[in-house]
């Protein structure tokens, strides 16, 4: 009989926990949507600023939820940026943007590519190192809503 009551109690706790998780998941979903909206606005603004300043054309910007990439650029000049970069310092975001814009010209990581990145951002190596050393932290941070 004691065993049966333990099962009933666990079932009730599980149901209660699921209700709480659903409630939190709705809140998290709204927060995530708001964060991605702000990320899109900020990324578009920064991407356009660098593209215009350096006379580089790109086709579109898409947000990504990739687990292993901060950005990518297709042969059609579509740029994808990880929305989690919203939590990074602006100079790190700018480095990723410069990196991906450079891929619209050089579709590899040749010495010409890195020379182009350096021409747009001379201190890129510092930002690249920061991203390698601290990038994982951006996955652990709950969505932050920075002011634009």
N, C-alpha and C. Protein backbone atom coordinates (compact mmCIF):
# COMPACT_ATOMS: atom_id res chain seq x y z
N UNK A 1 0.82 -1.20 0.00
CA UNK A 1 0.00 0.00 0.00
C UNK A 1 0.87 1.27 0.00
N UNK A 2 1.97 1.25 0.79
CA UNK A 2 2.86 2.41 0.81
C UNK A 2 3.43 2.68 -0.58
N UNK A 3 3.77 1.63 -1.26
CA UNK A 3 4.33 1.74 -2.59
C UNK A 3 3.34 2.43 -3.55
N UNK A 4 2.09 2.06 -3.46
CA UNK A 4 1.04 2.64 -4.29
C UNK A 4 0.93 4.15 -4.03
N UNK A 5 0.98 4.56 -2.76
CA UNK A 5 0.89 5.98 -2.44
C UNK A 5 2.10 6.76 -2.96
N UNK A 6 3.26 6.12 -2.97
CA UNK A 6 4.44 6.77 -3.52
C UNK A 6 4.27 7.03 -5.01
N UNK A 7 3.71 6.05 -5.71
CA UNK A 7 3.47 6.20 -7.15
C UNK A 7 2.47 7.32 -7.41
N UNK A 8 1.40 7.34 -6.61
CA UNK A 8 0.38 8.39 -6.77
C UNK A 8 1.01 9.76 -6.52
N UNK A 9 1.81 9.87 -5.47
CA UNK A 9 2.45 11.14 -5.12
C UNK A 9 3.40 11.58 -6.24
N UNK A 10 4.20 10.66 -6.75
CA UNK A 10 5.12 10.98 -7.84
C UNK A 10 4.36 11.42 -9.09
N UNK A 11 3.26 10.76 -9.36
CA UNK A 11 2.44 11.13 -10.52
C UNK A 11 1.92 12.55 -10.37
N UNK A 12 1.44 12.89 -9.18
CA UNK A 12 0.93 14.25 -8.93
C UNK A 12 2.05 15.28 -9.07
N UNK A 13 3.22 14.96 -8.51
CA UNK A 13 4.35 15.89 -8.62
C UNK A 13 4.77 16.08 -10.07
N UNK A 14 4.77 14.99 -10.81
CA UNK A 14 5.14 15.06 -12.22
C UNK A 14 4.17 15.93 -13.01
N UNK A 15 2.87 15.74 -12.75
CA UNK A 15 1.86 16.56 -13.44
C UNK A 15 2.04 18.04 -13.10
N UNK A 16 2.26 18.31 -11.82
CA UNK A 16 2.45 19.68 -11.37
C UNK A 16 3.69 20.29 -12.03
N UNK A 17 4.75 19.50 -12.09
CA UNK A 17 5.99 19.97 -12.69
C UNK A 17 5.79 20.26 -14.18
N UNK A 18 5.04 19.40 -14.87
CA UNK A 18 4.78 19.61 -16.29
C UNK A 18 3.98 20.88 -16.53
N UNK A 19 2.98 21.14 -15.66
CA UNK A 19 2.20 22.38 -15.79
C UNK A 19 3.11 23.59 -15.63
N UNK A 20 3.99 23.53 -14.65
CA UNK A 20 4.92 24.62 -14.40
C UNK A 20 5.87 24.79 -15.58
N UNK A 21 6.34 23.67 -16.13
CA UNK A 21 7.25 23.75 -17.28
C UNK A 21 6.55 24.37 -18.49
N UNK A 22 5.27 24.00 -18.71
CA UNK A 22 4.53 24.59 -19.83
C UNK A 22 4.39 26.09 -19.65
N UNK A 23 4.12 26.50 -18.41
CA UNK A 23 3.96 27.92 -18.11
C UNK A 23 5.28 28.65 -18.39
N UNK A 24 6.39 28.07 -17.91
CA UNK A 24 7.70 28.69 -18.13
C UNK A 24 8.09 28.65 -19.61
N UNK A 25 7.70 27.59 -20.28
CA UNK A 25 8.06 27.47 -21.69
C UNK A 25 7.35 28.54 -22.51
N UNK A 26 6.13 28.93 -22.14
CA UNK A 26 5.44 30.02 -22.84
C UNK A 26 6.18 31.34 -22.62
N UNK A 27 6.62 31.55 -21.39
CA UNK A 27 7.37 32.76 -21.07
C UNK A 27 8.70 32.75 -21.82
N UNK A 28 9.41 31.61 -21.78
CA UNK A 28 10.68 31.49 -22.48
C UNK A 28 10.50 31.71 -23.98
N UNK A 29 9.40 31.20 -24.52
CA UNK A 29 9.13 31.34 -25.94
C UNK A 29 8.94 32.82 -26.31
N UNK A 30 8.21 33.54 -25.48
CA UNK A 30 8.00 34.97 -25.74
C UNK A 30 9.31 35.75 -25.62
N UNK A 31 10.10 35.40 -24.62
CA UNK A 31 11.39 36.05 -24.42
C UNK A 31 12.31 35.75 -25.60
N UNK A 32 12.31 34.51 -26.05
CA UNK A 32 13.15 34.12 -27.18
C UNK A 32 12.72 34.87 -28.44
N UNK A 33 11.44 34.98 -28.67
CA UNK A 33 10.93 35.71 -29.84
C UNK A 33 11.35 37.17 -29.78
N UNK A 34 11.22 37.78 -28.62
CA UNK A 34 11.62 39.18 -28.45
C UNK A 34 13.13 39.34 -28.65
N UNK A 35 13.90 38.41 -28.12
CA UNK A 35 15.36 38.47 -28.25
C UNK A 35 15.77 38.35 -29.71
N UNK A 36 15.15 37.41 -30.42
CA UNK A 36 15.48 37.23 -31.84
C UNK A 36 15.08 38.45 -32.66
N UNK A 37 13.98 39.08 -32.30
CA UNK A 37 13.56 40.29 -33.00
C UNK A 37 14.60 41.40 -32.81
N UNK A 38 15.06 41.56 -31.58
CA UNK A 38 16.08 42.58 -31.32
C UNK A 38 17.39 42.21 -32.01
N UNK A 39 17.71 40.92 -32.03
CA UNK A 39 18.94 40.48 -32.70
C UNK A 39 18.87 40.82 -34.18
N UNK A 40 17.74 40.53 -34.81
CA UNK A 40 17.58 40.82 -36.25
C UNK A 40 17.75 42.32 -36.51
N UNK A 41 17.15 43.15 -35.67
CA UNK A 41 17.26 44.61 -35.85
C UNK A 41 18.70 45.08 -35.71
N UNK A 42 19.37 44.63 -34.65
CA UNK A 42 20.76 45.04 -34.42
C UNK A 42 21.68 44.50 -35.51
N UNK A 43 21.53 43.23 -35.85
CA UNK A 43 22.40 42.62 -36.86
C UNK A 43 22.23 43.29 -38.22
N UNK A 44 20.99 43.59 -38.57
CA UNK A 44 20.72 44.25 -39.85
C UNK A 44 21.40 45.62 -39.89
N UNK A 45 21.26 46.35 -38.79
CA UNK A 45 21.87 47.68 -38.70
C UNK A 45 23.39 47.60 -38.85
N UNK A 46 24.03 46.69 -38.12
CA UNK A 46 25.49 46.57 -38.15
C UNK A 46 25.96 46.02 -39.50
N UNK A 47 25.26 45.04 -40.02
CA UNK A 47 25.63 44.43 -41.31
C UNK A 47 25.55 45.47 -42.43
N UNK A 48 24.47 46.23 -42.45
CA UNK A 48 24.32 47.27 -43.48
C UNK A 48 25.40 48.35 -43.34
N UNK A 49 25.73 48.71 -42.12
CA UNK A 49 26.76 49.74 -41.90
C UNK A 49 28.11 49.29 -42.47
N UNK A 50 28.50 48.06 -42.18
CA UNK A 50 29.77 47.55 -42.70
C UNK A 50 29.72 47.35 -44.21
N UNK A 51 28.61 46.86 -44.71
CA UNK A 51 28.48 46.62 -46.15
C UNK A 51 28.59 47.92 -46.94
N UNK A 52 27.91 48.95 -46.47
CA UNK A 52 27.96 50.24 -47.15
C UNK A 52 29.35 50.86 -47.03
N UNK A 53 29.93 50.83 -45.83
CA UNK A 53 31.24 51.43 -45.61
C UNK A 53 32.33 50.79 -46.47
N UNK A 54 32.19 49.50 -46.76
CA UNK A 54 33.23 48.78 -47.50
C UNK A 54 32.77 48.37 -48.90
N UNK A 55 31.63 48.92 -49.32
CA UNK A 55 31.10 48.67 -50.66
C UNK A 55 30.99 47.17 -50.97
N UNK A 56 30.36 46.43 -50.07
CA UNK A 56 30.17 44.99 -50.23
C UNK A 56 28.67 44.72 -50.32
N UNK A 57 28.30 43.88 -51.26
CA UNK A 57 26.89 43.53 -51.41
C UNK A 57 26.65 42.14 -50.83
N UNK A 58 25.51 42.00 -50.17
CA UNK A 58 25.05 40.69 -49.71
C UNK A 58 23.58 40.60 -50.06
N UNK A 59 23.06 39.40 -50.11
CA UNK A 59 21.68 39.20 -50.57
C UNK A 59 20.67 39.30 -49.44
N UNK A 60 20.91 38.54 -48.35
CA UNK A 60 19.94 38.54 -47.25
C UNK A 60 20.62 38.16 -45.95
N UNK A 61 19.93 38.44 -44.87
CA UNK A 61 20.37 38.07 -43.54
C UNK A 61 19.34 37.12 -42.95
N UNK A 62 19.82 36.02 -42.41
CA UNK A 62 18.94 35.09 -41.70
C UNK A 62 19.55 34.80 -40.34
N UNK A 63 18.68 34.57 -39.37
CA UNK A 63 19.16 34.20 -38.04
C UNK A 63 19.26 32.69 -37.96
N UNK A 64 20.26 32.25 -37.24
CA UNK A 64 20.52 30.82 -37.11
C UNK A 64 20.52 30.44 -35.64
N UNK A 65 20.25 29.18 -35.38
CA UNK A 65 20.36 28.63 -34.02
C UNK A 65 21.42 27.54 -33.99
N UNK A 66 22.39 27.66 -34.88
CA UNK A 66 23.43 26.63 -35.00
C UNK A 66 24.17 26.45 -33.68
N UNK A 67 24.60 25.23 -33.44
CA UNK A 67 25.32 24.91 -32.21
C UNK A 67 26.83 25.03 -32.37
N UNK A 68 27.30 25.04 -33.62
CA UNK A 68 28.75 25.02 -33.82
C UNK A 68 29.26 26.18 -34.68
N UNK A 69 28.38 27.04 -35.15
CA UNK A 69 28.81 28.15 -36.01
C UNK A 69 28.24 29.47 -35.52
N UNK A 70 29.04 30.51 -35.67
CA UNK A 70 28.56 31.85 -35.32
C UNK A 70 27.97 32.52 -36.54
N UNK A 71 28.41 32.10 -37.70
CA UNK A 71 27.89 32.67 -38.92
C UNK A 71 28.28 31.84 -40.12
N UNK A 72 27.64 32.11 -41.22
CA UNK A 72 27.99 31.46 -42.48
C UNK A 72 27.56 32.36 -43.62
N UNK A 73 28.15 32.09 -44.78
CA UNK A 73 27.82 32.86 -45.98
C UNK A 73 27.74 31.89 -47.14
N UNK A 74 26.64 31.92 -47.85
CA UNK A 74 26.46 31.01 -48.99
C UNK A 74 27.10 31.61 -50.24
N UNK A 75 27.23 30.79 -51.26
CA UNK A 75 27.76 31.26 -52.54
C UNK A 75 26.84 32.31 -53.15
N UNK A 76 25.57 32.31 -52.76
CA UNK A 76 24.62 33.29 -53.26
C UNK A 76 24.63 34.58 -52.43
N UNK A 77 25.59 34.68 -51.49
CA UNK A 77 25.79 35.85 -50.64
C UNK A 77 24.67 36.03 -49.60
N UNK A 78 24.08 34.92 -49.18
CA UNK A 78 23.14 34.96 -48.06
C UNK A 78 23.95 34.79 -46.78
N UNK A 79 23.75 35.68 -45.86
CA UNK A 79 24.51 35.63 -44.61
C UNK A 79 23.60 35.14 -43.48
N UNK A 80 24.10 34.17 -42.74
CA UNK A 80 23.42 33.64 -41.57
C UNK A 80 24.24 34.00 -40.34
N UNK A 81 23.58 34.55 -39.33
CA UNK A 81 24.26 34.87 -38.07
C UNK A 81 23.51 34.20 -36.93
N UNK A 82 24.27 33.66 -35.99
CA UNK A 82 23.68 33.01 -34.83
C UNK A 82 23.05 34.08 -33.93
N UNK A 83 21.78 33.91 -33.59
CA UNK A 83 21.08 34.92 -32.79
C UNK A 83 21.72 35.09 -31.42
N UNK A 84 22.46 34.09 -30.93
CA UNK A 84 23.09 34.20 -29.61
C UNK A 84 24.18 35.27 -29.55
N UNK A 85 24.61 35.74 -30.71
CA UNK A 85 25.60 36.83 -30.73
C UNK A 85 25.04 38.11 -30.12
N UNK A 86 23.74 38.17 -29.93
CA UNK A 86 23.12 39.33 -29.27
C UNK A 86 23.70 39.49 -27.86
N UNK A 87 24.17 38.38 -27.27
CA UNK A 87 24.73 38.41 -25.92
C UNK A 87 26.22 38.74 -25.90
N UNK A 88 26.83 38.84 -27.06
CA UNK A 88 28.27 39.11 -27.14
C UNK A 88 28.53 40.62 -27.13
N UNK A 89 29.74 41.01 -26.74
CA UNK A 89 30.11 42.43 -26.87
C UNK A 89 30.01 42.85 -28.35
N UNK A 90 29.72 44.10 -28.59
CA UNK A 90 29.48 44.56 -29.96
C UNK A 90 30.67 44.33 -30.88
N UNK A 91 31.89 44.50 -30.36
CA UNK A 91 33.06 44.30 -31.23
C UNK A 91 33.18 42.84 -31.69
N UNK A 92 32.66 41.92 -30.90
CA UNK A 92 32.67 40.50 -31.30
C UNK A 92 31.64 40.28 -32.40
N UNK A 93 30.46 40.84 -32.24
CA UNK A 93 29.44 40.78 -33.28
C UNK A 93 29.99 41.39 -34.57
N UNK A 94 30.63 42.53 -34.45
CA UNK A 94 31.19 43.19 -35.62
C UNK A 94 32.24 42.32 -36.30
N UNK A 95 33.06 41.62 -35.52
CA UNK A 95 34.05 40.72 -36.11
C UNK A 95 33.37 39.63 -36.93
N UNK A 96 32.33 39.01 -36.39
CA UNK A 96 31.64 37.95 -37.12
C UNK A 96 31.02 38.51 -38.39
N UNK A 97 30.47 39.71 -38.31
CA UNK A 97 29.89 40.35 -39.49
C UNK A 97 30.96 40.61 -40.55
N UNK A 98 32.09 41.16 -40.14
CA UNK A 98 33.20 41.42 -41.06
C UNK A 98 33.67 40.10 -41.69
N UNK A 99 33.78 39.07 -40.87
CA UNK A 99 34.21 37.76 -41.33
C UNK A 99 33.27 37.24 -42.43
N UNK A 100 31.97 37.30 -42.16
CA UNK A 100 31.00 36.78 -43.14
C UNK A 100 30.91 37.67 -44.38
N UNK A 101 31.00 38.97 -44.22
CA UNK A 101 31.02 39.85 -45.39
C UNK A 101 32.24 39.57 -46.26
N UNK A 102 33.36 39.26 -45.64
CA UNK A 102 34.57 38.93 -46.41
C UNK A 102 34.37 37.65 -47.22
N UNK A 103 33.53 36.76 -46.71
CA UNK A 103 33.24 35.53 -47.46
C UNK A 103 32.42 35.80 -48.72
N UNK A 104 31.78 36.94 -48.81
CA UNK A 104 31.06 37.25 -50.06
C UNK A 104 32.04 37.51 -51.19
N UNK A 105 33.30 37.81 -50.84
CA UNK A 105 34.34 38.07 -51.83
C UNK A 105 35.27 36.87 -51.96
N UNK A 106 35.71 36.36 -50.82
CA UNK A 106 36.61 35.20 -50.79
C UNK A 106 35.87 34.06 -50.11
N UNK A 107 35.57 33.02 -50.84
CA UNK A 107 34.74 31.93 -50.32
C UNK A 107 35.56 30.85 -49.61
N UNK A 108 36.64 31.25 -48.99
CA UNK A 108 37.51 30.31 -48.28
C UNK A 108 38.25 31.07 -47.18
N UNK A 109 39.18 30.42 -46.53
CA UNK A 109 39.98 31.07 -45.49
C UNK A 109 41.43 31.21 -45.95
N UNK A 110 41.61 31.64 -47.18
CA UNK A 110 42.95 31.84 -47.74
C UNK A 110 43.61 33.06 -47.12
N UNK A 111 44.89 33.26 -47.47
CA UNK A 111 45.58 34.45 -46.96
C UNK A 111 44.93 35.72 -47.50
N UNK A 112 44.32 35.66 -48.68
CA UNK A 112 43.63 36.83 -49.24
C UNK A 112 42.37 37.16 -48.42
N UNK A 113 41.71 36.11 -48.00
CA UNK A 113 40.53 36.30 -47.14
C UNK A 113 40.93 37.02 -45.86
N UNK A 114 41.96 36.51 -45.17
CA UNK A 114 42.37 37.11 -43.89
C UNK A 114 42.93 38.52 -44.09
N UNK A 115 43.57 38.77 -45.22
CA UNK A 115 44.04 40.12 -45.53
C UNK A 115 42.85 41.06 -45.68
N UNK A 116 41.80 40.56 -46.31
CA UNK A 116 40.59 41.37 -46.49
C UNK A 116 39.94 41.66 -45.14
N UNK A 117 39.85 40.64 -44.28
CA UNK A 117 39.29 40.84 -42.93
C UNK A 117 40.11 41.89 -42.19
N UNK A 118 41.44 41.78 -42.27
CA UNK A 118 42.33 42.73 -41.58
C UNK A 118 42.18 44.14 -42.13
N UNK A 119 41.89 44.26 -43.41
CA UNK A 119 41.71 45.61 -43.98
C UNK A 119 40.44 46.28 -43.44
N UNK A 120 39.44 45.45 -43.10
CA UNK A 120 38.19 45.99 -42.56
C UNK A 120 38.25 46.15 -41.04
N UNK A 121 39.04 45.29 -40.39
CA UNK A 121 39.12 45.30 -38.93
C UNK A 121 40.53 44.86 -38.53
N UNK A 122 41.43 45.81 -38.38
CA UNK A 122 42.83 45.48 -38.11
C UNK A 122 43.05 44.63 -36.84
N UNK A 123 42.22 44.79 -35.83
CA UNK A 123 42.39 44.03 -34.59
C UNK A 123 41.51 42.78 -34.53
N UNK A 124 41.18 42.22 -35.70
CA UNK A 124 40.26 41.08 -35.74
C UNK A 124 40.78 39.88 -34.93
N UNK A 125 42.10 39.70 -34.86
CA UNK A 125 42.66 38.53 -34.17
C UNK A 125 42.29 38.52 -32.69
N UNK A 126 42.22 39.68 -32.08
CA UNK A 126 41.82 39.78 -30.67
C UNK A 126 40.39 39.32 -30.49
N UNK A 127 39.51 39.73 -31.38
CA UNK A 127 38.10 39.36 -31.30
C UNK A 127 37.89 37.88 -31.63
N UNK A 128 38.67 37.40 -32.57
CA UNK A 128 38.59 35.98 -32.92
C UNK A 128 38.99 35.12 -31.73
N UNK A 129 40.06 35.54 -31.05
CA UNK A 129 40.52 34.80 -29.87
C UNK A 129 39.48 34.85 -28.76
N UNK A 130 38.86 36.01 -28.55
CA UNK A 130 37.82 36.13 -27.52
C UNK A 130 36.69 35.15 -27.81
N UNK A 131 36.29 35.07 -29.04
CA UNK A 131 35.19 34.18 -29.42
C UNK A 131 35.57 32.71 -29.18
N UNK A 132 36.82 32.36 -29.47
CA UNK A 132 37.27 30.99 -29.21
C UNK A 132 37.32 30.70 -27.72
N UNK A 133 37.79 31.67 -26.94
CA UNK A 133 37.96 31.48 -25.49
C UNK A 133 36.65 31.58 -24.72
N UNK A 134 35.75 32.45 -25.14
CA UNK A 134 34.55 32.74 -24.36
C UNK A 134 33.22 32.46 -25.08
N UNK A 135 33.29 32.00 -26.30
CA UNK A 135 32.09 31.79 -27.09
C UNK A 135 31.08 30.85 -26.45
N UNK A 136 31.55 29.82 -25.77
CA UNK A 136 30.64 28.86 -25.13
C UNK A 136 29.72 29.53 -24.12
N UNK A 137 30.23 30.58 -23.51
CA UNK A 137 29.46 31.31 -22.52
C UNK A 137 28.17 31.87 -23.13
N UNK A 138 28.19 32.20 -24.41
CA UNK A 138 27.01 32.78 -25.06
C UNK A 138 25.88 31.76 -25.18
N UNK A 139 26.22 30.47 -25.15
CA UNK A 139 25.19 29.43 -25.19
C UNK A 139 24.59 29.19 -23.82
N UNK A 140 25.32 29.55 -22.77
CA UNK A 140 24.86 29.29 -21.41
C UNK A 140 24.00 30.42 -20.86
N UNK A 141 24.16 31.60 -21.41
CA UNK A 141 23.43 32.77 -20.93
C UNK A 141 21.98 32.68 -21.40
N UNK A 142 21.06 32.92 -20.49
CA UNK A 142 19.66 33.03 -20.90
C UNK A 142 19.55 34.28 -21.78
N UNK A 143 18.53 34.34 -22.56
CA UNK A 143 18.38 35.45 -23.48
C UNK A 143 18.38 36.77 -22.72
N UNK A 144 19.26 37.65 -23.13
CA UNK A 144 19.33 38.97 -22.54
C UNK A 144 18.74 39.95 -23.55
N UNK A 145 18.06 40.93 -23.07
CA UNK A 145 17.49 41.92 -23.98
C UNK A 145 18.27 43.22 -23.85
N UNK A 146 19.28 43.40 -24.72
CA UNK A 146 20.07 44.63 -24.65
C UNK A 146 19.27 45.80 -25.21
N UNK A 147 19.67 46.97 -24.82
CA UNK A 147 19.03 48.15 -25.38
C UNK A 147 19.77 48.53 -26.66
N UNK A 148 19.02 48.82 -27.67
CA UNK A 148 19.65 49.16 -28.95
C UNK A 148 19.74 50.67 -29.06
